XYZ file of C-alpha atoms in Angstrom:
621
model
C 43.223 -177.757 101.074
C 45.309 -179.479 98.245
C 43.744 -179.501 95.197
C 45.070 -180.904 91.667
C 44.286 -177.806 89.303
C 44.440 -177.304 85.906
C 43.963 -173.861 84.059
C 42.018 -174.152 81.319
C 43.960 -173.347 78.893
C 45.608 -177.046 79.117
C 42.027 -178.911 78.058
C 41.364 -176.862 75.628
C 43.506 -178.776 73.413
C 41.309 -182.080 74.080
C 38.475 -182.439 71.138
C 35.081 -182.735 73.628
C 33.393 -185.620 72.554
C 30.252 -184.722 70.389
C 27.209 -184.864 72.319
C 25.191 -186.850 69.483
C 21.087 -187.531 70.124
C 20.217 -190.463 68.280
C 16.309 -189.825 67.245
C 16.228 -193.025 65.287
C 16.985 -194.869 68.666
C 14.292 -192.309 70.890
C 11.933 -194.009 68.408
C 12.777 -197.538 68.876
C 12.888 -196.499 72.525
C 9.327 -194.980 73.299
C 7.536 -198.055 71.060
C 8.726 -200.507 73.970
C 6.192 -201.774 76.258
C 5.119 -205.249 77.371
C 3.924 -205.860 74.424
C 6.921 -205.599 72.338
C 9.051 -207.457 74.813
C 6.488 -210.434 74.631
C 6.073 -210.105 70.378
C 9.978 -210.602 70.400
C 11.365 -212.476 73.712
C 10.497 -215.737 75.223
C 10.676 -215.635 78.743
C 11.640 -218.764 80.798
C 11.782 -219.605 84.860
C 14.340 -222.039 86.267
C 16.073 -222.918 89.582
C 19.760 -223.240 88.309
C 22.020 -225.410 90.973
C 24.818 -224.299 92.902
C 27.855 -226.337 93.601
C 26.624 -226.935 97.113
C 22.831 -227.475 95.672
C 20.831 -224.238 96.556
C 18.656 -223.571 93.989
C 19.214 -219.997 92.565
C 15.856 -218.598 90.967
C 16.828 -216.897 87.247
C 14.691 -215.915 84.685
C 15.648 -216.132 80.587
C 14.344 -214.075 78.210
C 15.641 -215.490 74.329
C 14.846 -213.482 71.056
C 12.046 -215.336 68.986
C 14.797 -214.545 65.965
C 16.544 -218.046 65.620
C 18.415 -216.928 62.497
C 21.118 -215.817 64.777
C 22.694 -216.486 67.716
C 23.207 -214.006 70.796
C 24.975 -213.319 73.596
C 23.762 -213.413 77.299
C 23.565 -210.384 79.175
C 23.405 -211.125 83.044
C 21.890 -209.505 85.664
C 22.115 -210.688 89.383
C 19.954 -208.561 92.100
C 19.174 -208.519 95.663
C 16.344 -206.219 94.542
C 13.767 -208.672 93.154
C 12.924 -210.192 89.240
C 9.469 -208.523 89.460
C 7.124 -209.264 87.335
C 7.720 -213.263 88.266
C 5.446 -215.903 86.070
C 6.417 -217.374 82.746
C 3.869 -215.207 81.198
C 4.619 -212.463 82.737
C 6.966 -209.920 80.589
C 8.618 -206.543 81.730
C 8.417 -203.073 79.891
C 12.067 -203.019 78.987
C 14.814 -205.675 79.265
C 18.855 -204.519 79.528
C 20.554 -201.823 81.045
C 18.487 -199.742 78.681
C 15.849 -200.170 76.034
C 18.621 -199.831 73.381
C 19.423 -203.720 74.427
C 16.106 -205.220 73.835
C 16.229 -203.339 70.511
C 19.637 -205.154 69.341
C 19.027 -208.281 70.376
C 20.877 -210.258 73.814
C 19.711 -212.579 75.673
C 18.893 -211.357 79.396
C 19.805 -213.633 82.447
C 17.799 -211.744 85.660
C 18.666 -213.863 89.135
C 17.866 -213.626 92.628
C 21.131 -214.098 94.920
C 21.019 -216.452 97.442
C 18.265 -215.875 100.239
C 16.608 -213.092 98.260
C 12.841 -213.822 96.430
C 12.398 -216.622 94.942
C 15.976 -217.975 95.606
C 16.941 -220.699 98.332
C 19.989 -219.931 100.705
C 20.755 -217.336 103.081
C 21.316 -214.361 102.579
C 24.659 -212.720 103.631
C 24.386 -209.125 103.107
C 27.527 -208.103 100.616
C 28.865 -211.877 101.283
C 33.183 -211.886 101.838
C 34.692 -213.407 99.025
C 36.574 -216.627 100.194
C 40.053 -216.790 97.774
C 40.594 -220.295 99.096
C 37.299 -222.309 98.298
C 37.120 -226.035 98.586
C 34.396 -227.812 96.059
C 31.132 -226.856 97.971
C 32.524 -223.886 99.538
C 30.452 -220.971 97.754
C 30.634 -217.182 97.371
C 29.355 -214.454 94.778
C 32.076 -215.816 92.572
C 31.109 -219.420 92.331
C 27.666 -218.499 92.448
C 28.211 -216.263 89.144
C 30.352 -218.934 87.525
C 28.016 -221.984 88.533
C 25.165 -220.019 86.733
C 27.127 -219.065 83.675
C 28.545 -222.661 83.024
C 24.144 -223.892 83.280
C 22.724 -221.263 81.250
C 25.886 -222.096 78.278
C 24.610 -225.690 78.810
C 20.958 -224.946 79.082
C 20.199 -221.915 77.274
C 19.491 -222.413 73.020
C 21.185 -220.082 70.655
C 23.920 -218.326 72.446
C 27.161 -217.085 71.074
C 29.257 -218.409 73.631
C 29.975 -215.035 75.105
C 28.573 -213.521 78.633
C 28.314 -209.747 79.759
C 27.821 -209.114 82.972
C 25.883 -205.718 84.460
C 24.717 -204.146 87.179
C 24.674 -200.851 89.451
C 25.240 -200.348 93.216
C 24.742 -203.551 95.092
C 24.325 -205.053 91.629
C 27.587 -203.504 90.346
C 29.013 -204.930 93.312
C 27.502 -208.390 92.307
C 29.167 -207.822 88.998
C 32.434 -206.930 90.406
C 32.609 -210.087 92.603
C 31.462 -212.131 89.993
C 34.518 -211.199 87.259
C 36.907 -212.534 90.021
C 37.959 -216.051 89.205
C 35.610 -215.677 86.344
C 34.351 -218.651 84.273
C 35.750 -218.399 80.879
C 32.675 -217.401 78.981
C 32.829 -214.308 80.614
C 33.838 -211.451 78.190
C 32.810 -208.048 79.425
C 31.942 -206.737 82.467
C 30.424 -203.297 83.817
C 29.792 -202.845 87.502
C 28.629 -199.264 88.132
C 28.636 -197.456 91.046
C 30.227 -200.827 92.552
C 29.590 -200.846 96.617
C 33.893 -201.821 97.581
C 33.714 -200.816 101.147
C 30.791 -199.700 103.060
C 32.767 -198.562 106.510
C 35.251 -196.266 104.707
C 33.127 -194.273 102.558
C 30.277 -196.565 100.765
C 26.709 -196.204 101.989
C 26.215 -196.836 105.283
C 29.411 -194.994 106.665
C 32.185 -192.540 105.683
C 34.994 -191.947 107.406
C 33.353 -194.204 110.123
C 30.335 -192.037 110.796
C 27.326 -193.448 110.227
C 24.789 -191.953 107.006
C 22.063 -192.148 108.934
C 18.745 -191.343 107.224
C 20.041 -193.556 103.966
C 21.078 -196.892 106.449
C 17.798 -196.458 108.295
C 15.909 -196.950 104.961
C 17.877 -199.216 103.722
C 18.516 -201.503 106.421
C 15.129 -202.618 106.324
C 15.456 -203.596 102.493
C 19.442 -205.255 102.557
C 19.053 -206.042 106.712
C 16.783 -209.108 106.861
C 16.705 -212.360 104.421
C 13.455 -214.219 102.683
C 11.998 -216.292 105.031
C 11.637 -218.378 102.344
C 11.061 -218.604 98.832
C 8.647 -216.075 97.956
C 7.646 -213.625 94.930
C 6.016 -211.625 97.587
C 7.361 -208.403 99.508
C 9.294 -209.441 102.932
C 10.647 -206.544 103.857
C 8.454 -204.370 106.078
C 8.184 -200.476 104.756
C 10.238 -197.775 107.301
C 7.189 -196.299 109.635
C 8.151 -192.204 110.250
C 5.053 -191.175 110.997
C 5.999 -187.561 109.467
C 7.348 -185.757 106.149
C 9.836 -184.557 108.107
C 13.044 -186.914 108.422
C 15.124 -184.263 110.410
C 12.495 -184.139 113.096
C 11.834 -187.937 113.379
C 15.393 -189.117 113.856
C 16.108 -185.970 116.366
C 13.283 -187.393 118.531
C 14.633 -190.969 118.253
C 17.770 -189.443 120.111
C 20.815 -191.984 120.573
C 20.953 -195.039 117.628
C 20.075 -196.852 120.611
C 16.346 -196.424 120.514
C 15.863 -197.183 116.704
C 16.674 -200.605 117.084
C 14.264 -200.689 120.231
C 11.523 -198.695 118.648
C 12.103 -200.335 114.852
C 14.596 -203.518 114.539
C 14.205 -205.378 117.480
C 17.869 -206.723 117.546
C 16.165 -208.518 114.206
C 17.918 -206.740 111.361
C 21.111 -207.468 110.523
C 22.884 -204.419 109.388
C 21.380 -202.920 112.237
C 23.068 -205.066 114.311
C 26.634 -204.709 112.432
C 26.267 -200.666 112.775
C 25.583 -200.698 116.295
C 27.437 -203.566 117.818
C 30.743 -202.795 115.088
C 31.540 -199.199 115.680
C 35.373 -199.709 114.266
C 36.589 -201.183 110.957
C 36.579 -204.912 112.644
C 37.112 -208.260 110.854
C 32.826 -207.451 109.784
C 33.601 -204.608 107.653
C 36.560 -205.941 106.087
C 35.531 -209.139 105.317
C 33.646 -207.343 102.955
C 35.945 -205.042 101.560
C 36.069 -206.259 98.147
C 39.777 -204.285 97.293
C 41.912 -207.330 98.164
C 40.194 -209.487 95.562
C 40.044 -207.339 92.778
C 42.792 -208.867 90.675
C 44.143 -211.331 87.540
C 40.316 -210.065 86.118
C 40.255 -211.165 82.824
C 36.891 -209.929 81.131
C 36.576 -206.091 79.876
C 35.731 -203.753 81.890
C 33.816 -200.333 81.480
C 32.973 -198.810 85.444
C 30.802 -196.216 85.010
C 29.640 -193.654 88.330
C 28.834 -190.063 88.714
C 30.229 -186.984 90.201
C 27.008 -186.564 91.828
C 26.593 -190.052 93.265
C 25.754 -189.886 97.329
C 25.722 -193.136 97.723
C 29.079 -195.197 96.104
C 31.095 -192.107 93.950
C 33.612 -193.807 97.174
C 33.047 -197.164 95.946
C 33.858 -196.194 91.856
C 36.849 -194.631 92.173
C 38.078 -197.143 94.719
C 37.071 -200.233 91.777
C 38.933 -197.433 89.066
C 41.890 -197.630 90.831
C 41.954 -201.447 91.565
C 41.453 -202.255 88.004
C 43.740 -199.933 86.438
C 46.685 -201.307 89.485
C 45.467 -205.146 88.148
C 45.235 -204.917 84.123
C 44.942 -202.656 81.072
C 41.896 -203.822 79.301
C 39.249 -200.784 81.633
C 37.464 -198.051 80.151
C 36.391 -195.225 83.315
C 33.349 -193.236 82.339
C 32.311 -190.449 85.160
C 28.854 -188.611 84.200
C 27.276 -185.414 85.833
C 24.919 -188.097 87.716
C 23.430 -188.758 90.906
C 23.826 -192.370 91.883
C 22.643 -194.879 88.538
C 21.776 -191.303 86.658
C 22.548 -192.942 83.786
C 20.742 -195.436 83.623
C 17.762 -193.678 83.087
C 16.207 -190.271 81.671
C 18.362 -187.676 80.108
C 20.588 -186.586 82.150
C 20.434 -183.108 81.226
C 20.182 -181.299 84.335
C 20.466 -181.717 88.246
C 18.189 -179.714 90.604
C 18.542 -176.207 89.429
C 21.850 -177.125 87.873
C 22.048 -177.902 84.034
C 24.258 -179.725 81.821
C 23.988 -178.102 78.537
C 23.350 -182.114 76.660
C 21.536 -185.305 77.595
C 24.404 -187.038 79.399
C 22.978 -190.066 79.959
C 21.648 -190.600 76.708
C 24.652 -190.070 75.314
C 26.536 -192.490 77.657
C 23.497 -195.344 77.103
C 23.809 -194.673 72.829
C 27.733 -194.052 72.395
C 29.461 -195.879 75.384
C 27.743 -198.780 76.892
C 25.547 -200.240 74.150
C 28.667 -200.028 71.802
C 31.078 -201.679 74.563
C 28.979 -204.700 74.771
C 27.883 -204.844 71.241
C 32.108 -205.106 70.792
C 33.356 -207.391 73.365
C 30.130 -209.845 72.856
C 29.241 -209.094 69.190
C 32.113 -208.478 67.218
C 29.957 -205.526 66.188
C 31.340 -202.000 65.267
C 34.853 -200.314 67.199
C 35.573 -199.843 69.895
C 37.829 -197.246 70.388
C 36.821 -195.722 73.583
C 40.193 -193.766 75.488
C 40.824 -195.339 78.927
C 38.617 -192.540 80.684
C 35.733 -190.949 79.615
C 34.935 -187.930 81.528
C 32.397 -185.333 81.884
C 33.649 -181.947 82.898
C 31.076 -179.881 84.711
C 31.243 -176.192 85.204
C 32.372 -176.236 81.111
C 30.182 -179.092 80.299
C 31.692 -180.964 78.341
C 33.021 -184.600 78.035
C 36.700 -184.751 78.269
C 39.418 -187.963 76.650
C 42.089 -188.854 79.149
C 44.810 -191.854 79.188
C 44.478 -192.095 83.026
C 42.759 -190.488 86.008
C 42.917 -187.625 87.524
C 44.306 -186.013 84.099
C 48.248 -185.956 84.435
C 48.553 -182.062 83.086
C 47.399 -180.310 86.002
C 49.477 -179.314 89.081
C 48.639 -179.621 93.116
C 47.540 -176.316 94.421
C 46.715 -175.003 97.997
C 44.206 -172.949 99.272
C 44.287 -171.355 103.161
C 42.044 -170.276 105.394
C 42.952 -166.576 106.243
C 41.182 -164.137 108.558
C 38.172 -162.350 107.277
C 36.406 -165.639 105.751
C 38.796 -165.379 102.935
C 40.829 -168.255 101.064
C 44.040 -167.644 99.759
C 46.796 -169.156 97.860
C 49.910 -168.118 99.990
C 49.964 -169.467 103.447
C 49.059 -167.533 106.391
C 51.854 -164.722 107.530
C 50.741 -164.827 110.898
C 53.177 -166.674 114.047
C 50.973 -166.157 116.866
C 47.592 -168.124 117.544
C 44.855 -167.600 114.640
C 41.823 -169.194 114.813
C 38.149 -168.960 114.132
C 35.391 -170.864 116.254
C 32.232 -171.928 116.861
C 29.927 -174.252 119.124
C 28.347 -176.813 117.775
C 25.156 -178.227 119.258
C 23.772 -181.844 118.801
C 20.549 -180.645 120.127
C 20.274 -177.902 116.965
C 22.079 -179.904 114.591
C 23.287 -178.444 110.814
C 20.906 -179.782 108.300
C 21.845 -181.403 105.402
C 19.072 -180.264 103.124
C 16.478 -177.800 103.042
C 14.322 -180.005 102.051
C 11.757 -182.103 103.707
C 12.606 -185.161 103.649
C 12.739 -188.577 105.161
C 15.167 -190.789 102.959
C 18.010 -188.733 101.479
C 17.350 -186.700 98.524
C 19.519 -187.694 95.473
C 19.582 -184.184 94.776
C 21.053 -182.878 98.080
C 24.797 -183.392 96.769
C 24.346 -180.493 94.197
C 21.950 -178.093 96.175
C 22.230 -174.341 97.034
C 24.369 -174.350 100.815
C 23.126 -170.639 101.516
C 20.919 -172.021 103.785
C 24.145 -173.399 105.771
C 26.239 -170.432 105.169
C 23.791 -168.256 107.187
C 24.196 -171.027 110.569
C 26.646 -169.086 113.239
C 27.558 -172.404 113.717
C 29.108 -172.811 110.464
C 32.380 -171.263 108.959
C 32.953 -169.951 105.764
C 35.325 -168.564 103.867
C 35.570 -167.701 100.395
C 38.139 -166.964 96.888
C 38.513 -163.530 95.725
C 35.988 -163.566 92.290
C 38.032 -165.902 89.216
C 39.064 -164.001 86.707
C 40.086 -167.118 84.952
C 38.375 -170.450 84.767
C 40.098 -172.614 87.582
C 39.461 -176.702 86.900
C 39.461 -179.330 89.739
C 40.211 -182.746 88.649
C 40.804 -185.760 90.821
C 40.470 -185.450 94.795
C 40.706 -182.941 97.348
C 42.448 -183.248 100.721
C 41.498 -181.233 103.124
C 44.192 -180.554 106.258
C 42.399 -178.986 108.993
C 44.386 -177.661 112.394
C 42.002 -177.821 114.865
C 40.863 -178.524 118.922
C 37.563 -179.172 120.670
C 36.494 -178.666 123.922
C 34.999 -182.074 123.599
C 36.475 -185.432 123.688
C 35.057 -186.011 120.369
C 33.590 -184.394 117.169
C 32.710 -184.580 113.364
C 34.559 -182.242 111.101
C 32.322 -181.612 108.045
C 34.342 -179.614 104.468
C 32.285 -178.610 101.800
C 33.976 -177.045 98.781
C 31.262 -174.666 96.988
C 30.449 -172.754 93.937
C 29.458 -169.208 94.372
C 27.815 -168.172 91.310
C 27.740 -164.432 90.429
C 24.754 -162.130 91.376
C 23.655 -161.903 88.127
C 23.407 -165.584 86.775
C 19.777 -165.754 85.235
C 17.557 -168.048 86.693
C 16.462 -171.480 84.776
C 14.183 -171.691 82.412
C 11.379 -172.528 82.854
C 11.532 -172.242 86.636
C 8.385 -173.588 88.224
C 10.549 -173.542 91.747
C 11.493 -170.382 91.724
C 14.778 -170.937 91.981
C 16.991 -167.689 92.490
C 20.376 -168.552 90.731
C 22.361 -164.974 91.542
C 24.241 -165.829 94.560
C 23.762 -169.330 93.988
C 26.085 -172.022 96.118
C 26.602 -174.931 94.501
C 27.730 -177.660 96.411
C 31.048 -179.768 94.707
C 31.962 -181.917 97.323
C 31.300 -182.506 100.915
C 32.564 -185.218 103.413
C 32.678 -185.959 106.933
C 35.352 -187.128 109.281
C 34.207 -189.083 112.602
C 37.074 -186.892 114.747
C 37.670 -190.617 117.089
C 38.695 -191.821 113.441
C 41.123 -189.136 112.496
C 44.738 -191.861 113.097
C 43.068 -195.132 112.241
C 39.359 -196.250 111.588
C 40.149 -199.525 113.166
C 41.941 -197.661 116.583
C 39.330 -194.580 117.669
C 40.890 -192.419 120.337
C 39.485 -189.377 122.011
C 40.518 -185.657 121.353
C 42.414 -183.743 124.608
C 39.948 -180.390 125.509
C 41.268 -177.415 124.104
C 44.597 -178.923 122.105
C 45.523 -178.554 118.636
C 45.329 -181.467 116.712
C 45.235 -182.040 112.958
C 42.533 -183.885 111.176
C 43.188 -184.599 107.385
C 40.375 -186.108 105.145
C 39.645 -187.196 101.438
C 36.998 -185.571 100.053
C 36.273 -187.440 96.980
C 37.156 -186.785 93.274
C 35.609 -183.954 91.683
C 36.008 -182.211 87.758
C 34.711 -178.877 88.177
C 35.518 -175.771 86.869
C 34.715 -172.442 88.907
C 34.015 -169.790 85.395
C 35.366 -166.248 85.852
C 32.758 -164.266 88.204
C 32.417 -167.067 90.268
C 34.193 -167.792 93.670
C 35.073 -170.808 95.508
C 33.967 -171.091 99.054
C 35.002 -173.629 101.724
C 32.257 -174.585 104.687
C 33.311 -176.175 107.903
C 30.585 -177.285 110.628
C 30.344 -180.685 113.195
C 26.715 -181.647 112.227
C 25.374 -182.549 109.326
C 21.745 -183.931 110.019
C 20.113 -186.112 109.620
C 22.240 -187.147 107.047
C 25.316 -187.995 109.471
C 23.827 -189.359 113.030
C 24.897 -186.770 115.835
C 27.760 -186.881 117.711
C 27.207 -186.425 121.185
C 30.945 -184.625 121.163
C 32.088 -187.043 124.241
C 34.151 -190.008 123.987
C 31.883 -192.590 124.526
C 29.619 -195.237 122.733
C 27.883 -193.506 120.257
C 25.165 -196.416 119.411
C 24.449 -196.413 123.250
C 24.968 -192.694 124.021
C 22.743 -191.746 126.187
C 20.849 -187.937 126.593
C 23.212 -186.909 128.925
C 26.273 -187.640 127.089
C 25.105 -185.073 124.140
C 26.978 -181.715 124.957
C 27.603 -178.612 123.025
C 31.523 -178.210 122.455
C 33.264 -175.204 121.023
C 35.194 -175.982 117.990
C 37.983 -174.035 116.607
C 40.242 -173.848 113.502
C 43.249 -172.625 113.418
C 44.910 -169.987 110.672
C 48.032 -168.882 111.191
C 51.575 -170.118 109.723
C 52.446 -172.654 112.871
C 49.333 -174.037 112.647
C 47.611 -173.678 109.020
C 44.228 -175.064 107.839
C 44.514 -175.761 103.857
């Protein structure tokens, strides 16, 4: 397992940023309400035309203070503009309340297809780089409405932000491409870039089951028309339990016949696309990231289930495409910062209120800059919170260019090491894996997938015999990860086919106190943390566009990306590596035979004895 290290000693020359709570803000904050956002906002409704004439339904909200002008601040959703009605006024207005309070206007729009909007709707629609004068995408759509509202809208600046998290932050993303000219800063966050790879709905081409399944029936089906009314029908489990419904369901096969009805789009893609075809990357966003000309500040989390893929993918684009980026990774599940205090996870705390220091000190103060001419900004090119430590860490570039790669081996005994295996002849540990008694993801009972899940205490999988584990001799040092972790994994099936699920965990020491207060009773001595996990589809180990079965019984390597982490392990604390083949309901099962997993039927669902292999012809790192 390669790993990019740093001892601590090297960030201990970086000043942490100071974790400031502004209390004159918390005020201004908690005396929001309707009724301030009507006393100082007018709120208007139009339909603003696209090139090729759909009407696109936006709502304006203008400060009542004419003895300045403001910038716009837009917003474009999938989601909904709820409450609709020219009289009708939300409780806050922004990316925060701290908005509202300084003064923007706020641009909210339905996308094509969605609400109140006309159109269809094309679920994460392809960008098209060679559009004639009706031809539309995102894009044109976000330029078409920034040229009406600098036409239509009173007392503007001249200058337009653009925000918006997960699907939004996607919006946001496609909509600085080609951008209209008015368009001066930009901050997608937790921006979906490619939902077969690792965003969402798949990772590594297996399918996130229990998150598409609720989610497919919001993003899966368009407005029939025009409406300010809920079209989307609510999922029907019929239990708490979301591990028990979906085993029941059996193959993929019978949710669509018990739930979609060949009627839901994504569905349809998931099913009836099983490889990365000319679907999936048509709407891989990566190509068309490039010559962006607003500022940028991407923001995710380290705890983000849902797009941490997506984020670092967008870092990387903008950073290859132009200098003007800020990076700024919280302690956050997925849009964590947009909202409380970010001072804890779980059982897992933080030490400061993250996210209101991200929503006081970084975003309100980018856009304030690029769309005010108000204060500094200063901000280094990443902004990153360092958990473990906590503590906010300045770098020029990500992952942090003073630590080195480092290895760590499976060796016999459970343990991990730092040399490679001595061993020559045939090492190996094993296990059988089971689709019918599938790993659980969570402990918890669940039907969607718990934020929470991605940070949560794995003894419960440590204790499965169908589960390995191995583990670092105690730290005597503090060891930091920063930036991503391969994993390179020797290892055969009696199968044709099988997941491969790495988890890299923190093993606290015995006697780490509990929280306080505790009202779950949660037991923190022995605690395992969960850092990272990911999941390889095994038929997607060479190519995700060109599956191929494994051959029974051979060695075979199978290397995957777990994504970026910055984590230190404290002295007293070990790390610990998991390895398992089901990871449910989270990950649908693999019935461990070559064949079509959307139509698999009972019979193709076999247990299969895995093994990984130790020794020095054939290591596992």
């Amino acid at each position: 397992m390669n790993i990019r290290a740093m001892a601590s000693i090297e960030l201990t020359g970086r000043a942490a940023l100071a974790l400031l709570i502004c209390l004159i803000s918390q005020r201004l904050v908690a005396a929001q309400g309707v009724d301030y956002i009507k006393a100082h906002y007018t709120k208007t409704e139009h339909q603003i035309p696209m090139r090729d004439g759909v009407l696109l339904f936006t709502a304006v909200y203008v400060p009542k203070d004419a003895s300045q002008k403001f910038p716009i601040l837009l917003t474009r959703t999938q989601s909904g503009l709820a409450p609709y009605g020219a009289d009708q006024y939300p409780a806050t207005l922004g990316p925060s309340p701290l908005f509202a309070q300084e003064g923007y206007i706020f641009v909210q729009q339905d996308i094509r297809g969605r609400w109140m909007s006309e159109g269809k709707f094309d679920r994460l629609r392809p960008h098209n780089p060679a559009k004639g004068p009706k031809d539309v995408d995102e894009s044109s759509d976000t330029y078409d409405t920034i040229d009406w509202l600098l036409k239509n809208v009173p007392n503007h600046n001249g200058n337009v932000g653009h925000v918006g998290t997960s699907y939004r932050g996607w919006l946001a993303a496609a909509g600085m491409i080609d951008a209209h000219p008015a368009l001066k800063a930009v901050s997608p966050q937790a921006p979906v870039i490619d939902t077969f790879a690792g965003d969402d709905w798949r990772h590594n081409g297996a399918t996130f089951l229990a998150h598409a399944f609720f989610y497919a029936h919001r993003v899966g089906v368009s407005s029939p028309a025009p409406t300010k009314e809920s079209f989307y029908p609510t999922p029907n489990y019929g239990t708490p339990d979301g591990y028990d419904f979906f085993l029941r369901l059996g193959s993929l096969a019978n949710i669509d016949v018990k739930h979609f009805q060949g009627k839901n789009q994504l569905w349809n893609d998931l099913v009836q696309h099983p490889t990365y075809d000319e679907t999936w990357k048509a709407r891989n966003l990566r190509p068309h990231l490039k010559n962006l000309k607003p500022a940028i500040l991407t923001v995710g989390g380290w705890f983000d289930a849902e797009n941490l893929f997506g984020t670092m993918e967008a870092y990387d684009r903008f950073e290859a495409d132009r200098a003007n980026h800020t990076f700024v990774m919280g302690p956050w599940i997925h849009g964590g910062w947009n909202n409380g205090a970010g001072a804890s996870l779980g059982a897992v705390a933080f030490g400061s209120n993250t996210a209101e220091f991200y929503r006081a000190k970084i975003e309100l103060p980018f856009f304030n800059y690029h769309l005010k001419g108000k204060g500094e900004w200063k901000s280094p090119k990443v902004q990153a919170f360092e958990t473990g430590t906590n503590q906010w860490r300045e770098h020029p570039s990500w992952p942090p260019k003073n630590g080195k790669l480092a290895t760590l081996y499976f060796e016999s005994g459970g343990r991990l090491a730092f040399q490679p295996p001595a061993l020559t002849t045939e090492a190996f540990d094993e296990y059988v894996s089971d689709p019918a008694r599938p790993v659980p993801y969570t402990e918890q009972i669940a039907t969607r997938m718990p934020a929470e899940f991605i940070i949560a205490d794995q003894r419960f999988a440590a204790r499965r015999p169908d589960v390995l584990v191995y583990e670092s001799e105690v730290l005597a040092k503090d060891m930091t990860l920063a930036g991503p972790i391969m994993a390179h994994l020797q290892v055969s099936t009696s199968g044709t086919d099988c997941d491969w699920i790495v988890k890299v965990i923190d093993v606290y020491p015995d006697g780490t106190p509990d929280p306080t207060p505790n009202p779950a009773g949660v037991k923190m001595g022995g605690y395992q943390q969960l850092v990272r996990a990911e999941v390889m589809r095994g038929r997607f180990r060479n190519s995700l566009e060109k599956p191929e079965p494994f051959k029974p019984g051979r060695a075979t390597s199978v290397t995957l990306k777990l994504q970026d982490v910055y984590h230190t392990f404290r002295p007293g604390h070990k790390i610990m590596v998991q390895v398992h083949s089901t990871w449910f309901p989270l990950v649908d099962r693999n019935p461990q035979t070559y064949v079509d997993i959307a139509h698999a039927g009972a019979s193709d669902f076999r247990k299969a004895t895995q093994r990984v292999y130790r020794s020095k012809d054939l290591p596992t790192s």
